[in-house]
Tab-separated table of C-alpha atoms and ligand atoms in Angstrom:
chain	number	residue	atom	x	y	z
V	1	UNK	CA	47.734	-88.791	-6.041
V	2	UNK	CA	44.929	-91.429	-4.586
V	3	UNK	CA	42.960	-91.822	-1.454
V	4	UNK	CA	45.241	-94.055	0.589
V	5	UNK	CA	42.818	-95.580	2.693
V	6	UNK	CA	45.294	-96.946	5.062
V	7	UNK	CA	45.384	-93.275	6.446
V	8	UNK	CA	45.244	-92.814	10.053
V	9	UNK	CA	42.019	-90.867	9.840
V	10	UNK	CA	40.670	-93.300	7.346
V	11	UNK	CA	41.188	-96.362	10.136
V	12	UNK	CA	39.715	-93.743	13.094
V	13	UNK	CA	36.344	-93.550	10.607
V	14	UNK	CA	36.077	-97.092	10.062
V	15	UNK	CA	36.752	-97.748	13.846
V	16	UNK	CA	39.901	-99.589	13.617
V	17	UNK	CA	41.890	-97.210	15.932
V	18	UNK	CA	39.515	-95.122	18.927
V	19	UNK	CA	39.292	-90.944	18.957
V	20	UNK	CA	37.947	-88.894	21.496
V	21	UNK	CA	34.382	-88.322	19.772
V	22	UNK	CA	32.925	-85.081	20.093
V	23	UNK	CA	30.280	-84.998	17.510
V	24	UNK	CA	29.069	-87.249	14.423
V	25	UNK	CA	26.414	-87.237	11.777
V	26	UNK	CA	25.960	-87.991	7.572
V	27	UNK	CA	28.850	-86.023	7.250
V	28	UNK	CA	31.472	-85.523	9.600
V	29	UNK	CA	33.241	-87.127	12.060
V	30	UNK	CA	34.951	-84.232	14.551
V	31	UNK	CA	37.210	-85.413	17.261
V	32	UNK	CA	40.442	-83.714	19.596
V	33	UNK	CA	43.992	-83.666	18.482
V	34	UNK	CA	45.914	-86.382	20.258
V	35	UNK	CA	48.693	-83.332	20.206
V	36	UNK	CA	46.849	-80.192	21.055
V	37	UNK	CA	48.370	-76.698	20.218
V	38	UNK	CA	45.621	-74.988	22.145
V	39	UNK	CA	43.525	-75.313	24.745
V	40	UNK	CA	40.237	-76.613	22.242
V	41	UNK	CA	41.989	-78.547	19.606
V	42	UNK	CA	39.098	-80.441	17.424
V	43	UNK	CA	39.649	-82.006	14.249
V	44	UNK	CA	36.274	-81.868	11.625
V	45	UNK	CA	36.498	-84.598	9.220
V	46	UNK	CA	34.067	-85.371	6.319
V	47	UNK	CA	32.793	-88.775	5.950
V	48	UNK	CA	33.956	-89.046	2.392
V	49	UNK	CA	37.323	-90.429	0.995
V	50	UNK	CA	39.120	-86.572	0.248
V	51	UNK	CA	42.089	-85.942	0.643
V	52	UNK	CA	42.804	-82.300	0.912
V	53	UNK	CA	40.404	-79.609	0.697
V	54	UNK	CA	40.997	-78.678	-2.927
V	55	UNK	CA	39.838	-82.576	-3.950
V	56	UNK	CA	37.008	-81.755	-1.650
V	57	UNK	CA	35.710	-78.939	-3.282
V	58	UNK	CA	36.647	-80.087	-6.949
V	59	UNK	CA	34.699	-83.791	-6.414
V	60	UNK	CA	32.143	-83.568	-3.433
V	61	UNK	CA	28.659	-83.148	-3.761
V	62	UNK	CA	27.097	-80.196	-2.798
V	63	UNK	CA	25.717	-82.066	0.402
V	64	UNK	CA	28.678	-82.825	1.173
V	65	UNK	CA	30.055	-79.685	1.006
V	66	UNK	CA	27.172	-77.876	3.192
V	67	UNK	CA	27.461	-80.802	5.222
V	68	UNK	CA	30.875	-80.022	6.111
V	69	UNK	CA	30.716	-76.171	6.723
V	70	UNK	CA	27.427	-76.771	8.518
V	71	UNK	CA	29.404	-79.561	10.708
V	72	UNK	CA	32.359	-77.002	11.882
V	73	UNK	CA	29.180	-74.628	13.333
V	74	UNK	CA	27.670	-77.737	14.805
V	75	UNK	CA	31.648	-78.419	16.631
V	76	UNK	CA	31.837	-74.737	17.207
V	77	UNK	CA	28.656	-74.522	19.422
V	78	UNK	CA	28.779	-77.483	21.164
V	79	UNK	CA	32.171	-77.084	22.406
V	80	UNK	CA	30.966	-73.400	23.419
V	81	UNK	CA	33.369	-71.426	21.228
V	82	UNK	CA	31.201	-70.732	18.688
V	83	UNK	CA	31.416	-66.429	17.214
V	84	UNK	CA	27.617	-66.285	18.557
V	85	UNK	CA	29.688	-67.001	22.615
V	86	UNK	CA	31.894	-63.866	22.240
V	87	UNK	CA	34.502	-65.839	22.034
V	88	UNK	CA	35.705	-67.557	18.739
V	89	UNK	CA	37.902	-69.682	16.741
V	90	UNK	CA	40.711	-70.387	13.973
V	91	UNK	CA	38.997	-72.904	11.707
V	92	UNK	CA	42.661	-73.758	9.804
V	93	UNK	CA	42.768	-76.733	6.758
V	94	UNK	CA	46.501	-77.575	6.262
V	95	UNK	CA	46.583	-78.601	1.948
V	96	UNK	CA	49.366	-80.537	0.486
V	97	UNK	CA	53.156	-80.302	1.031
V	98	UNK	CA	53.848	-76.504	1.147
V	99	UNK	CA	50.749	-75.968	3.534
V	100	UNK	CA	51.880	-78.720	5.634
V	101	UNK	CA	49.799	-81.272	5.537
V	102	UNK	CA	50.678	-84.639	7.767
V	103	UNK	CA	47.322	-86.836	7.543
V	104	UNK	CA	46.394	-87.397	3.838
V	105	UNK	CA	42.368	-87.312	4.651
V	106	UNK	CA	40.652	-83.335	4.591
V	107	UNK	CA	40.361	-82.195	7.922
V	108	UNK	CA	39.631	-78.597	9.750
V	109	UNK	CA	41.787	-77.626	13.070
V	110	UNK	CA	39.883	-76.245	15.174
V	111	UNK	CA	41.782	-73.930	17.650
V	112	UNK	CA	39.991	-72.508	20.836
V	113	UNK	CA	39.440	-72.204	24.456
V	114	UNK	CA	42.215	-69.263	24.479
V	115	UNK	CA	43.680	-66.452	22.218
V	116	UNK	CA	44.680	-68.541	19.579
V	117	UNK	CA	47.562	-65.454	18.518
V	118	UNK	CA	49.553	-65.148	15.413
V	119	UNK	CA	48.019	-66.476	12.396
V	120	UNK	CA	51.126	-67.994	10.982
V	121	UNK	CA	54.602	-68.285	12.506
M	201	5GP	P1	48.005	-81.911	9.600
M	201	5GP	O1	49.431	-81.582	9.866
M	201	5GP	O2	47.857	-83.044	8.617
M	201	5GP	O3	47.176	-80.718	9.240
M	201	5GP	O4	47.411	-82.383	10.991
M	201	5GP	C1	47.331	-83.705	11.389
M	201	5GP	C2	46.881	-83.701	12.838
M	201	5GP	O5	46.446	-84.994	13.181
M	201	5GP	C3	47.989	-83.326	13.823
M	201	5GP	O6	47.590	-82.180	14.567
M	201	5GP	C4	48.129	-84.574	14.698
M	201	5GP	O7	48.386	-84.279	16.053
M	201	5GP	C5	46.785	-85.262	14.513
M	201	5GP	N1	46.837	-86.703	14.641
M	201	5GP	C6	47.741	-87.553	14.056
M	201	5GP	N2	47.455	-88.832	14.383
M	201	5GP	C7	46.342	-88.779	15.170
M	201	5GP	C8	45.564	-89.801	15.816
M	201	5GP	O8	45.833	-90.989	15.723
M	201	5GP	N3	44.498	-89.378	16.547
M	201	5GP	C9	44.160	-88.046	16.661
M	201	5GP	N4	43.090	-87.755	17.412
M	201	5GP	N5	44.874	-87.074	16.064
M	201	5GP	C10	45.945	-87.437	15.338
């Protein structure tokens, strides 16, 4: 399977359709859910054309990589729910058709703000 770069995610990066923005840099692009399941529902995107995380970790470059794990913590602390608050979060990455995956483009849930309970239903 290819990058289809007529992904929704793939028009929010290149500005075609609007998010609600909570953090950019090199890297990542993180934004909320337009359907959140919690009370803190981010998305973390990486920059790069990946589809799921396993194309991620086979083909990006290390940068890329750190970039992206680095880029959740950034999220994490500066919507306050970061482990170092007491509080917490489920970082989740839905891959492919048995795990569920709807947008074709990586990205990280990020669930918060409340218990987030069960870890799969
Ligand atoms: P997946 O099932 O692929 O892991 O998750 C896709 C997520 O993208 C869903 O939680 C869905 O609500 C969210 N989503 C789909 N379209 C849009 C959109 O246009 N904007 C935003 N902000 N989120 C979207």
């Amino acid at each position: 399977m290819s990058y289809d770069d007529n992904n929704i995610f793939a028009k929010i990066l290149r500005g075609e359709i609007p998010c609600n923005k909570i953090y950019e840099d090199n890297f990542i692009l993180s934004f909320y859910d337009i359907n959140p399941q919690k009370k803190i529902h981010a998305l973390v995107i990486p920059k790069g054309k990946y589809i799921d995380l396993d194309h991620f970790s086979m083909n990006a470059s290390t940068e890329e990589i750190v970039g992206l794990l680095k880029g959740i913590n950034k999220v994490a602390k500066k919507l306050e729910i970061s482990a170092d608050t007491g509080k917490g979060y489920r970082a989740l990455a839905n891959i492919s058709d048995y795990g569920g995956q709807e947008v074709p483009h990586l990205h990280f849930h990020l669930f918060g703000g409340e218990k987030v309970g069960k870890m799969v239903e």
